[in-house]
Coordinates of C-alpha atoms in Angstrom, one line a residue:
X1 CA 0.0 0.0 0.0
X2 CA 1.7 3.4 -1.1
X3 CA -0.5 5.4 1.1
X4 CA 1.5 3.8 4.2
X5 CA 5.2 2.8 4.0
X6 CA 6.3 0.2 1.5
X7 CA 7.4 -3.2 3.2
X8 CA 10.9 -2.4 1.5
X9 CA 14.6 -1.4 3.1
X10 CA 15.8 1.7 1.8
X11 CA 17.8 2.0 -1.1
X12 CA 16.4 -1.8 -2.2
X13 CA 15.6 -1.2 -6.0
X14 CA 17.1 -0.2 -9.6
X15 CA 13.7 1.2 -10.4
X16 CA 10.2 1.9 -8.7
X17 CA 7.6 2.4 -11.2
X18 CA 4.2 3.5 -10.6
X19 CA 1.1 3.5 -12.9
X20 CA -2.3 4.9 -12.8
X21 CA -3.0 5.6 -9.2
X22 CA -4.3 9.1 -9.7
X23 CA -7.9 7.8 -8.6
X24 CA -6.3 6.3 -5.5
X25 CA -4.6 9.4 -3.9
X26 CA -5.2 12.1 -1.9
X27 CA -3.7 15.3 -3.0
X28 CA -1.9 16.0 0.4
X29 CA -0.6 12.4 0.0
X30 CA 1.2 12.8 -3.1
X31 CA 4.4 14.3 -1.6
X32 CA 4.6 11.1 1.1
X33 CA 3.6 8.4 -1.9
X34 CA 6.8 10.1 -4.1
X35 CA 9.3 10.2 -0.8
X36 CA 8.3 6.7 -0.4
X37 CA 9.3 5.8 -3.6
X38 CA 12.3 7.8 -3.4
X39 CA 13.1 6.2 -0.5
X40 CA 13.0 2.5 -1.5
X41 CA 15.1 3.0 -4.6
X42 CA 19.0 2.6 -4.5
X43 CA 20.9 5.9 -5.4
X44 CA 21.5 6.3 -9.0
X45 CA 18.3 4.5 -9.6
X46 CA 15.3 5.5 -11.5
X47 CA 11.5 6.5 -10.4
X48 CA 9.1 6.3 -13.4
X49 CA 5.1 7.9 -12.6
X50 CA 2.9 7.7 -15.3
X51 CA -0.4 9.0 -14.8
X52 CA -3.6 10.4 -16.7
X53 CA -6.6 12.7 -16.9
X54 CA -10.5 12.0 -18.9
X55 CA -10.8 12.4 -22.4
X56 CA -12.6 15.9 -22.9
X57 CA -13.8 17.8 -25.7
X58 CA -17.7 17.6 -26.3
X59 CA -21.0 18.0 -24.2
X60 CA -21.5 14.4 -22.6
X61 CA -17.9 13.5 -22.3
X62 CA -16.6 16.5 -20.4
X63 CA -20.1 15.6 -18.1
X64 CA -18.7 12.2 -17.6
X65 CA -15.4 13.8 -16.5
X66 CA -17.3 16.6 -14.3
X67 CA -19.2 13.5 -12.5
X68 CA -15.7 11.9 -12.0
X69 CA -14.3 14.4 -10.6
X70 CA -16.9 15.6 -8.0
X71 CA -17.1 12.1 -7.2
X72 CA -13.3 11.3 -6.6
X73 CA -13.4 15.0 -4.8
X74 CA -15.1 13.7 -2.0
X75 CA -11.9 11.8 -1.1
X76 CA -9.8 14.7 -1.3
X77 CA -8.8 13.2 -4.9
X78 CA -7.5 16.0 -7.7
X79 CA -7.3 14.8 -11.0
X80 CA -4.8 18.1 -11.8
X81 CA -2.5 16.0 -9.4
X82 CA -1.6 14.3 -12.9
X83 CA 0.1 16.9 -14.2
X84 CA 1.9 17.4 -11.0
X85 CA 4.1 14.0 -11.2
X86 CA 7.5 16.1 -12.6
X87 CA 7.5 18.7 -9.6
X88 CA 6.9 16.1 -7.7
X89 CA 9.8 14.0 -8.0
X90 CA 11.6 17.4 -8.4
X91 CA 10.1 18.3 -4.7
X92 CA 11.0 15.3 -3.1
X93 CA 14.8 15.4 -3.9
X94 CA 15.3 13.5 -7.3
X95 CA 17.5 14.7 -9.6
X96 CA 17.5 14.4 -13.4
X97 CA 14.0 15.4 -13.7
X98 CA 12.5 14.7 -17.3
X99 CA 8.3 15.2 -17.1
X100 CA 6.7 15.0 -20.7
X101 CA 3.1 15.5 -21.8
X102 CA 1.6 12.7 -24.5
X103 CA -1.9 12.6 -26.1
X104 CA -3.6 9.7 -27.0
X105 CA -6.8 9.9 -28.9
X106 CA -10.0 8.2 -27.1
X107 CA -13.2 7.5 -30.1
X108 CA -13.6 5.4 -33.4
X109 CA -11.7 7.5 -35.5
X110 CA -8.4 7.0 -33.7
X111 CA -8.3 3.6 -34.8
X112 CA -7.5 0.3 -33.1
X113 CA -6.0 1.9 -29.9
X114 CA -9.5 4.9 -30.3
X115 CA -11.7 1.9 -29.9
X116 CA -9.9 0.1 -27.2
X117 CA -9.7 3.5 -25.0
X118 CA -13.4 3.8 -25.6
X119 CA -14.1 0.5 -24.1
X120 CA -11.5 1.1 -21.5
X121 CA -13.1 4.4 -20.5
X122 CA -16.3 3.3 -20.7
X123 CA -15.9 0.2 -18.8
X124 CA -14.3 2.1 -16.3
X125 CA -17.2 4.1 -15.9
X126 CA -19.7 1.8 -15.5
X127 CA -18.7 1.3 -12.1
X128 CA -19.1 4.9 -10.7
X129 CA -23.1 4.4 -12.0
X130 CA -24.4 3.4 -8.1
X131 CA -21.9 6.4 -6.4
X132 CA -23.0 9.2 -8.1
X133 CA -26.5 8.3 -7.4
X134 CA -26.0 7.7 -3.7
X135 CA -24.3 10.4 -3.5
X136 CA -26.5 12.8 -5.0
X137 CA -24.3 13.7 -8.0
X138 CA -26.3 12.3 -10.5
X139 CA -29.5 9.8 -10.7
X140 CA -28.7 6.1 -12.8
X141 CA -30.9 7.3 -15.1
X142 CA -29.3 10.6 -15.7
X143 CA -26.1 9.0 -15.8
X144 CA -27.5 6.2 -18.5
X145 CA -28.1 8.8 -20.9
X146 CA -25.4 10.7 -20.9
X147 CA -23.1 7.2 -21.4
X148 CA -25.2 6.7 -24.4
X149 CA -24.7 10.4 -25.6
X150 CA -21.4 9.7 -25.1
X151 CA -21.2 6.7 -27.2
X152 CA -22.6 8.5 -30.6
X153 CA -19.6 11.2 -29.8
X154 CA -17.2 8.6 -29.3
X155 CA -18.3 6.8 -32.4
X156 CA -18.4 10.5 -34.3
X157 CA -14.3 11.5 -33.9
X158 CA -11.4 11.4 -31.4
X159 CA -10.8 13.1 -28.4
X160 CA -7.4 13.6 -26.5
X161 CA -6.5 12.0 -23.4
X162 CA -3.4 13.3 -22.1
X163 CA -0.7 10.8 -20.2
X164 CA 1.7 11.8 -18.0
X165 CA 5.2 10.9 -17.8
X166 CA 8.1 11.6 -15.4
X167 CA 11.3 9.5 -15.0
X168 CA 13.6 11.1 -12.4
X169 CA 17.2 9.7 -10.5
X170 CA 17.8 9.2 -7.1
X171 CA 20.8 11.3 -5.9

């Protein structure tokens, strides 16, 4: 579990590598999750922190993403954190500090990796249906259409999704 200490001696690996776990912590806790990771890898070794943000761009997507986010809020979640990863590593000590911005596009028209990000997204969604409505966000109903609005504009052209990479040394 990041969000405590890592069951790991100091200085232990060649590379710590973390993926995806925007949706799993707290803005204040970033700084202790990147320590921590600092902290367990040998110096002259690498950290690696890829993260990303929702596709955006039209009516029922960027409500998708608005949902999201007041529903991740709650936990003291920030998607922006995301973009954060570089000064991050840069705040915590690491040196070498390389943080770089790539777009991937989300919808039919982006081809074979488009389509899979669609069903990835949308799958992914699925499972915030019964939260938003018991939470007060947004009914299942609601919700229902809008995933179906957001199908047709999926199905009409891309949208970017933006990944976030930064790869920094330990001194």
């Amino acid at each position: 579990n990041v969000l405590g200490s890592l069951p790991f001696a100091d200085n232990t690996f060649d590379f710590a590598h973390q993926r995806y776990l925007i949706l799993a912590i707290p803005a204040g806790r970033w700084p202790r999750v990147v320590s921590e990771l600092l902290r367990v890898t040998r110096p002259g070794g690498w950290i690696e922190l890829v993260e990303t943000e929702p596709p955006s761009g039209a009516p029922a997507i960027d409500q998708l993403a608005a949902w999201g986010k007041q529903l991740v809020g709650k936990r003291g979640i920030d998607m922006a954190m995301a973009g954060q990863i570089g000064p991050l590593l840069s705040a915590a000590g690491a040196t070498q500090v390389m943080a770089q911005t790539r777009t991937i596009p989300v919808g039919k028209p982006g081809g074979r990796i488009g389509s899979m990000m669609v069903v990835d997204y949308l799958s992914a969604l699925a499972g915030i249906r019964g939260p938003l409505a018991s939470l007060g966000i947004a009914s299942e109903a609601a919700f229902d259409q809008v995933i179906a609005q957001a199908r047709l504009e999926f199905d009409q052209r891309e949208f970017p999704q933006n990944i976030y990479v930064a790869y920094a040394r330990k001194p």
